[in-house]
Amino acid sequence: MHRRLALVTASLLAVAGCSAPTALPSVEATATMPSGVVFAPGITTIDCGADAHDPTAVVVLSDDLYRVGGWNHINGVGSFETVALEPSQYAITAKNYLPDATCGNAKTLPVVLAKKTYDWDQQHANGIESQFASDGLTFGAVDAIVLEMRLDAATSSIPQPADYEAAYGDLLTADQLSELDGGKVNLELTLFGSGAAAGDPSMNAGTIIEVDPAAYGDEWIRVVVPREDLTFYTEQNYERTAVADGVNADLVVSGLRINPETSSGNEVRVYVGDAFDPLAKPELFKEMGMTFAVIEVLRAGS
């Protein structure tokens, strides 16, 4: 995707009163309601595959359902020469959807999601996208996004502050380096849809989440992003305009996108501006290895 998208993402977070990724609290338990299964917001360590899930949820990935699509720009040449792994290891593919002994032998999907930190051209080097418009989920009915996942240190290569300073210290100030990225796992979750009429801006809801590898290591966790942590906005030509929750509530959600991100949603090019030279430095990738067991969207009132 083009740089414009990430630039206005950062602005949108500020408009919504949020200058950092969604801070998800650690929680200890889940609550079960008579009408369905309700998970507590935040991050919970879990026994993978042990819990029941709400049957009314829109499921992208589970032990018995695979609806995952995506893209992979990484080809090992040009700006992609500096990735840590072989290009094929960044593919989003059902070939990797296999039984997992750490999840009760349920099928899981390992991925390595890579984000450029220097240039904004194809900044999301790969990513996950699922289409589910036929499920009839409206933006007004979205209750939460749920990920059951494990961070994989062996396949991760996440730059830390010293790495950013060594790579970009001659271009950015200390404050800019600190703002660029915090050295943790960040994912932008976006529910996307169409406009109310042909030619209208598309409708979206999303946020950038953060998971600290130092806190969760290789444990299985459940990440629950409740509706109130989502920013609702329309988008046209990469320009985003925040709208109040409830606007366009009857529009159908077309799908879910999971992008690898920096904590700011930015790259070095954002700070350098017109003087930026895409060939002046090798690309420093933020590569986040993780395994997904469940990806789903809960419906309100279920």
Short mmCIF file of C-alpha atoms in Angstrom, two decimals:
data_model
loop_
_atom_site.label_atom_id
_atom_site.label_comp_id
_atom_site.label_asym_id
_atom_site.label_seq_id
_atom_site.Cartn_x
_atom_site.Cartn_y
_atom_site.Cartn_z
CA MET A 1 0.00 0.00 0.00
CA HIS A 2 1.08 3.58 -0.51
CA ARG A 3 2.50 5.89 2.15
CA ARG A 4 -0.59 8.11 2.24
CA LEU A 5 -2.52 5.41 4.05
CA ALA A 6 -0.14 5.19 7.00
CA LEU A 7 0.27 8.97 7.25
CA VAL A 8 -3.42 9.58 7.73
CA THR A 9 -3.64 6.56 10.04
CA ALA A 10 -1.40 8.40 12.50
CA SER A 11 -3.50 11.55 12.09
CA LEU A 12 -6.69 9.58 12.62
CA LEU A 13 -5.38 8.14 15.86
CA ALA A 14 -4.72 11.68 17.07
CA VAL A 15 -8.20 12.86 16.01
CA ALA A 16 -9.68 10.00 17.96
CA GLY A 17 -7.73 11.00 21.07
CA CYS A 18 -5.28 8.12 20.79
CA SER A 19 -1.64 8.84 20.02
CA ALA A 20 -0.40 5.28 20.51
CA PRO A 21 -1.45 1.73 19.65
CA THR A 22 -4.39 0.31 21.56
CA ALA A 23 -3.11 -0.55 25.05
CA LEU A 24 -4.71 -3.89 25.77
CA PRO A 25 -4.87 -4.76 29.48
CA SER A 26 -3.86 -8.20 30.69
CA VAL A 27 -6.84 -10.07 32.08
CA GLU A 28 -7.15 -13.27 34.02
CA ALA A 29 -10.51 -14.76 33.10
CA THR A 30 -13.37 -14.96 30.64
CA ALA A 31 -17.07 -14.54 31.29
CA THR A 32 -19.75 -16.80 29.87
CA MET A 33 -23.21 -15.37 29.16
CA PRO A 34 -26.35 -17.46 28.67
CA SER A 35 -26.78 -16.10 25.15
CA GLY A 36 -23.27 -17.00 24.06
CA VAL A 37 -19.59 -16.90 24.84
CA VAL A 38 -18.18 -13.53 25.90
CA PHE A 39 -14.43 -12.98 26.27
CA ALA A 40 -12.97 -10.27 28.50
CA PRO A 41 -11.29 -7.40 26.61
CA GLY A 42 -7.52 -7.32 26.55
CA ILE A 43 -4.87 -10.02 26.50
CA THR A 44 -5.33 -13.34 28.28
CA THR A 45 -2.98 -16.31 28.39
CA ILE A 46 -4.90 -19.43 27.34
CA ASP A 47 -4.70 -23.16 26.75
CA CYS A 48 -5.01 -23.16 22.99
CA GLY A 49 -8.04 -25.05 21.71
CA ALA A 50 -9.60 -25.50 25.14
CA ASP A 51 -12.37 -22.85 25.10
CA ALA A 52 -15.76 -22.80 23.40
CA HIS A 53 -16.48 -19.99 20.96
CA ASP A 54 -19.64 -18.10 20.12
CA PRO A 55 -21.38 -19.92 17.23
CA THR A 56 -22.72 -16.63 15.85
CA ALA A 57 -19.24 -15.13 15.32
CA VAL A 58 -17.89 -14.46 11.83
CA VAL A 59 -14.97 -16.88 11.69
CA VAL A 60 -11.93 -16.26 9.49
CA LEU A 61 -9.75 -19.01 10.94
CA SER A 62 -10.32 -21.90 13.33
CA ASP A 63 -9.46 -25.57 13.62
CA ASP A 64 -12.09 -26.50 11.03
CA LEU A 65 -12.42 -23.33 8.94
CA TYR A 66 -9.86 -21.56 6.73
CA ARG A 67 -10.98 -18.30 5.06
CA VAL A 68 -7.62 -16.58 4.98
CA GLY A 69 -6.32 -14.67 2.00
CA GLY A 70 -3.55 -12.15 1.69
CA TRP A 71 -0.61 -10.80 -0.28
CA ASN A 72 3.17 -11.05 -0.36
CA HIS A 73 5.34 -8.47 -2.15
CA ILE A 74 8.60 -10.00 -0.91
CA ASN A 75 10.65 -11.35 -3.80
CA GLY A 76 14.20 -11.01 -2.48
CA VAL A 77 15.26 -8.25 -4.90
CA GLY A 78 15.44 -4.46 -4.76
CA SER A 79 14.21 -3.09 -1.45
CA PHE A 80 13.30 -6.62 -0.36
CA GLU A 81 16.90 -7.89 -0.42
CA THR A 82 17.36 -7.26 3.30
CA VAL A 83 14.62 -9.50 4.72
CA ALA A 84 15.85 -12.08 7.22
CA LEU A 85 14.21 -15.16 5.70
CA GLU A 86 13.73 -16.71 2.28
CA PRO A 87 10.96 -14.96 0.28
CA SER A 88 8.76 -18.09 0.28
CA GLN A 89 8.59 -17.97 4.09
CA TYR A 90 6.50 -14.79 3.94
CA ALA A 91 3.71 -16.35 1.85
CA ILE A 92 0.23 -16.41 3.36
CA THR A 93 -0.75 -19.92 2.36
CA ALA A 94 -3.02 -22.79 3.38
CA LYS A 95 -0.03 -25.11 2.93
CA ASN A 96 1.03 -23.98 6.42
CA TYR A 97 -2.39 -24.63 7.97
CA LEU A 98 -1.53 -27.83 9.83
CA PRO A 99 -2.20 -29.68 13.12
CA ASP A 100 -0.31 -28.10 15.99
CA ALA A 101 0.73 -30.11 19.05
CA THR A 102 0.82 -26.93 21.16
CA CYS A 103 -2.88 -26.32 20.42
CA GLY A 104 -4.37 -29.73 21.23
CA ASN A 105 -3.45 -30.84 17.70
CA ALA A 106 -5.91 -28.32 16.23
CA LYS A 107 -4.90 -26.75 12.92
CA THR A 108 -3.11 -23.41 13.18
CA LEU A 109 -1.53 -20.98 10.71
CA PRO A 110 2.06 -19.74 11.23
CA VAL A 111 2.99 -16.50 9.42
CA VAL A 112 5.79 -13.95 9.38
CA LEU A 113 4.41 -10.45 8.76
CA ALA A 114 6.91 -7.85 7.57
CA LYS A 115 6.70 -4.05 7.65
CA LYS A 116 9.10 -1.60 6.02
CA THR A 117 10.45 1.05 8.40
CA TYR A 118 12.36 3.21 5.88
CA ASP A 119 10.26 3.75 2.74
CA TRP A 120 6.49 3.76 2.33
CA ASP A 121 6.45 2.03 -1.07
CA GLN A 122 4.78 -1.37 -0.45
CA GLN A 123 5.24 -0.63 3.24
CA HIS A 124 3.12 -3.63 4.25
CA ALA A 125 5.34 -6.22 2.60
CA ASN A 126 2.75 -8.89 3.23
CA GLY A 127 -0.49 -9.23 5.14
CA ILE A 128 -3.71 -11.10 5.79
CA GLU A 129 -7.08 -10.33 4.24
CA SER A 130 -10.36 -12.21 4.45
CA GLN A 131 -13.59 -11.49 2.57
CA PHE A 132 -16.90 -12.30 4.27
CA ALA A 133 -19.56 -9.89 2.96
CA SER A 134 -21.98 -12.80 2.53
CA ASP A 135 -22.10 -13.24 6.32
CA GLY A 136 -24.19 -10.07 6.58
CA LEU A 137 -22.23 -8.52 9.44
CA THR A 138 -22.94 -4.79 9.61
CA PHE A 139 -20.70 -2.15 11.16
CA GLY A 140 -23.41 -1.54 13.74
CA ALA A 141 -23.34 -5.19 14.79
CA VAL A 142 -19.57 -5.47 15.34
CA ASP A 143 -18.87 -6.31 18.98
CA ALA A 144 -15.17 -7.29 19.05
CA ILE A 145 -12.28 -8.71 17.06
CA VAL A 146 -10.73 -11.83 18.59
CA LEU A 147 -7.30 -13.29 17.85
CA GLU A 148 -5.94 -16.44 19.46
CA MET A 149 -2.23 -16.43 18.71
CA ARG A 150 1.30 -17.19 19.81
CA LEU A 151 4.36 -15.04 19.16
CA ASP A 152 7.21 -16.95 17.50
CA ALA A 153 10.62 -15.59 18.49
CA ALA A 154 12.49 -17.98 16.19
CA THR A 155 11.00 -16.42 13.05
CA SER A 156 10.88 -12.82 14.32
CA SER A 157 13.36 -10.05 13.61
CA ILE A 158 12.06 -6.95 15.39
CA PRO A 159 14.37 -3.91 15.42
CA GLN A 160 15.00 -2.34 18.81
CA PRO A 161 15.82 1.30 19.63
CA ALA A 162 19.58 0.78 19.13
CA ASP A 163 18.92 -0.77 15.71
CA TYR A 164 16.80 2.19 14.61
CA GLU A 165 19.41 4.66 15.86
CA ALA A 166 22.19 2.84 14.01
CA ALA A 167 20.17 2.71 10.80
CA TYR A 168 18.45 6.10 10.84
CA GLY A 169 20.17 8.22 13.49
CA ASP A 170 21.62 10.55 10.85
CA LEU A 171 18.14 11.25 9.49
CA LEU A 172 15.87 11.42 12.54
CA THR A 173 15.97 13.21 15.87
CA ALA A 174 15.91 11.26 19.13
CA ASP A 175 12.21 12.10 19.54
CA GLN A 176 11.42 10.92 16.01
CA LEU A 177 13.31 7.68 16.55
CA SER A 178 11.40 7.08 19.77
CA GLU A 179 8.08 7.79 18.08
CA LEU A 180 8.76 5.63 15.02
CA ASP A 181 8.52 2.29 16.78
CA GLY A 182 8.72 0.76 20.23
CA GLY A 183 10.21 -2.60 19.27
CA LYS A 184 7.11 -4.68 20.04
CA VAL A 185 4.58 -6.58 17.94
CA ASN A 186 2.09 -4.24 16.27
CA LEU A 187 -0.77 -5.20 13.99
CA GLU A 188 -3.31 -2.92 12.33
CA LEU A 189 -6.73 -4.60 12.36
CA THR A 190 -9.16 -3.14 9.81
CA LEU A 191 -12.77 -4.07 9.15
CA PHE A 192 -13.48 -2.73 5.67
CA GLY A 193 -16.60 -2.23 3.59
CA SER A 194 -18.11 -0.31 0.69
CA GLY A 195 -19.70 3.10 0.66
CA ALA A 196 -23.42 3.70 0.94
CA ALA A 197 -23.63 4.33 -2.80
CA ALA A 198 -21.42 3.92 -5.85
CA GLY A 199 -18.53 6.36 -5.69
CA ASP A 200 -18.95 7.09 -1.98
CA PRO A 201 -15.98 6.73 0.38
CA SER A 202 -15.55 3.24 1.77
CA MET A 203 -16.49 2.51 5.37
CA ASN A 204 -13.92 1.11 7.79
CA ALA A 205 -13.24 0.47 11.47
CA GLY A 206 -9.87 -0.37 12.94
CA THR A 207 -6.98 0.17 15.32
CA ILE A 208 -3.31 -0.69 15.84
CA ILE A 209 -2.78 -3.21 18.64
CA GLU A 210 0.42 -3.95 20.52
CA VAL A 211 1.71 -7.16 22.14
CA ASP A 212 4.95 -7.21 24.13
CA PRO A 213 7.09 -10.28 23.34
CA ALA A 214 8.92 -9.80 26.65
CA ALA A 215 5.64 -10.20 28.54
CA TYR A 216 4.16 -13.12 26.61
CA GLY A 217 7.09 -14.94 25.01
CA ASP A 218 5.85 -18.00 23.17
CA GLU A 219 2.66 -18.44 25.23
CA TRP A 220 -0.73 -18.81 23.61
CA ILE A 221 -2.78 -15.68 24.19
CA ARG A 222 -6.23 -14.40 23.35
CA VAL A 223 -6.36 -10.79 22.15
CA VAL A 224 -9.84 -9.26 22.36
CA VAL A 225 -10.32 -5.81 20.81
CA PRO A 226 -13.75 -4.49 21.86
CA ARG A 227 -15.83 -2.18 19.73
CA GLU A 228 -14.99 0.85 21.85
CA ASP A 229 -11.30 0.49 20.94
CA LEU A 230 -12.04 0.73 17.21
CA THR A 231 -11.93 3.98 15.26
CA PHE A 232 -14.69 4.30 12.67
CA TYR A 233 -13.87 6.24 9.50
CA THR A 234 -14.55 6.65 5.82
CA GLU A 235 -11.73 6.47 3.29
CA GLN A 236 -11.27 7.69 -0.25
CA ASN A 237 -7.99 7.85 -2.19
CA TYR A 238 -6.11 6.93 1.03
CA GLU A 239 -7.66 9.92 2.83
CA ARG A 240 -9.38 8.95 6.08
CA THR A 241 -12.13 10.91 7.80
CA ALA A 242 -13.19 9.88 11.29
CA VAL A 243 -16.93 9.40 11.84
CA ALA A 244 -18.90 8.81 15.01
CA ASP A 245 -19.68 5.27 16.08
CA GLY A 246 -23.12 4.48 14.66
CA VAL A 247 -22.67 6.36 11.39
CA ASN A 248 -23.27 3.99 8.46
CA ALA A 249 -24.21 1.30 10.98
CA ASP A 250 -26.30 -0.55 8.36
CA LEU A 251 -23.43 -0.93 5.90
CA VAL A 252 -22.11 -4.47 5.54
CA VAL A 253 -18.56 -5.34 6.58
CA SER A 254 -16.82 -6.81 3.52
CA GLY A 255 -13.88 -8.32 5.37
CA LEU A 256 -10.97 -8.07 7.79
CA ARG A 257 -7.40 -7.01 7.02
CA ILE A 258 -4.40 -7.60 9.29
CA ASN A 259 -1.38 -5.42 8.45
CA PRO A 260 2.06 -5.55 10.07
CA GLU A 261 2.85 -2.13 11.55
CA THR A 262 5.22 0.08 13.45
CA SER A 263 3.75 1.42 16.67
CA SER A 264 3.35 4.85 15.06
CA GLY A 265 2.07 3.57 11.72
CA ASN A 266 4.92 5.57 10.13
CA GLU A 267 8.18 5.04 8.27
CA VAL A 268 11.30 7.20 8.12
CA ARG A 269 10.05 8.81 4.91
CA VAL A 270 7.21 10.46 6.85
CA TYR A 271 9.68 12.47 8.92
CA VAL A 272 12.21 13.26 6.18
CA GLY A 273 9.67 14.58 3.68
CA ASP A 274 10.69 15.89 0.26
CA ALA A 275 14.40 15.32 0.91
CA PHE A 276 13.88 11.57 1.26
CA ASP A 277 16.07 9.36 -0.97
CA PRO A 278 14.65 5.82 -1.27
CA LEU A 279 18.03 4.50 -2.45
CA ALA A 280 20.17 6.11 0.26
CA LYS A 281 19.74 3.30 2.79
CA PRO A 282 18.91 -0.41 2.81
CA GLU A 283 15.44 -1.19 4.09
CA LEU A 284 15.19 -2.21 7.76
CA PHE A 285 12.26 -4.60 8.08
CA LYS A 286 10.20 -5.21 11.18
CA GLU A 287 9.45 -8.94 10.91
CA MET A 288 6.94 -10.47 13.31
CA GLY A 289 6.56 -14.24 13.49
CA MET A 290 3.31 -15.52 14.96
CA THR A 291 0.91 -18.42 14.77
CA PHE A 292 -2.86 -17.93 14.62
CA ALA A 293 -5.33 -20.49 15.92
CA VAL A 294 -8.47 -18.32 15.79
CA ILE A 295 -9.39 -15.13 13.95
CA GLU A 296 -13.01 -14.05 14.36
CA VAL A 297 -15.36 -11.09 14.70
CA LEU A 298 -18.02 -11.23 17.42
CA ARG A 299 -21.51 -9.89 16.80
CA ALA A 300 -23.17 -7.53 19.27
CA GLY A 301 -25.99 -9.08 21.27
CA SER A 302 -24.78 -12.64 20.74
#
